[in-house]
Amino acid sequence: MLPCVCWLQLILILLSSALWTRGENCPVACLCPDPHTVDCRGRGLTRLPNEIPLDVRRLLLADNWIPRIPSDFLVLYSDLVYLDLRNNSLSSIEPGTLSTSSRLVFLDLGSNNLTEIPTGTFGESRSLIKLRLGNNPYLSMVSEDAFTGLTSLRELELERNALSTLQVGALSQLPSLRAVRLEGNPWLCNCNFANLFTWLMENSHKLPNAYIVCDW
């Protein structure tokens, strides 16, 4: 019986050590349900939390008041796969901020105060599959080269923004795109809209739900 007791004590010590380490590395006011997830949703944060574990893979920051992301933020978090910044106070994304996110698959920047998506915003995040940019009421400009390099992007959400125009090139350079949401924008009926509409119809076989209506 003695060897069994010894093994049991060893297991308890290891478990206690793991739990202590997990709690120690978890940012204050956040939850860490597993070793690679940090959940800080709805915590009233006005900046990114300190002491985020370097090996974090899922970072949940929705429903806070975060106004900016430091340009070097993702340099340290090379394992990050899932980043949720929905419903914060972001007004812009500094060029280069996301260019080092080599493993990022899911990015939610919806329901913020973004005004434009310029060239180079996402660098060449070739692993990105889903990008949410909807419900940004002041987002009125998306550069034609805003999504350059996103060769794996399958889902793009741009619904309910302030877009009156969108260059076809912003979408046509996305070879893996299979779903795009554009509804709820104040589209102007001009040549740009006609080109966009024609392109969507020509690609309806792979973008079956991409319907838009312009304002006359």
mmCIF file of N, CA, C and O in Angstrom, residues 2 150 163 201:
data_model
loop_
_atom_site.group_PDB
_atom_site.id
_atom_site.type_symbol
_atom_site.label_atom_id
_atom_site.label_comp_id
_atom_site.label_asym_id
_atom_site.label_seq_id
_atom_site.Cartn_x
_atom_site.Cartn_y
_atom_site.Cartn_z
ATOM 1 N N LEU A 2 2.056 1.172 0.560
ATOM 2 C CA LEU A 2 2.883 2.367 0.685
ATOM 3 C C LEU A 2 3.245 2.978 -0.664
ATOM 4 O O LEU A 2 3.144 4.200 -0.839
ATOM 5 N N LEU A 150 -4.043 37.930 -47.344
ATOM 6 C CA LEU A 150 -4.909 37.044 -46.555
ATOM 7 C C LEU A 150 -5.382 35.889 -47.440
ATOM 8 O O LEU A 150 -6.570 35.749 -47.754
ATOM 9 N N LEU A 163 -20.021 52.204 -45.101
ATOM 10 C CA LEU A 163 -19.405 52.102 -46.416
ATOM 11 C C LEU A 163 -20.367 52.543 -47.514
ATOM 12 O O LEU A 163 -21.474 52.013 -47.629
ATOM 13 N N MET A 201 -22.132 38.945 -58.536
ATOM 14 C CA MET A 201 -22.998 38.061 -59.312
ATOM 15 C C MET A 201 -22.182 37.018 -60.074
ATOM 16 O O MET A 201 -22.564 35.839 -60.147
#
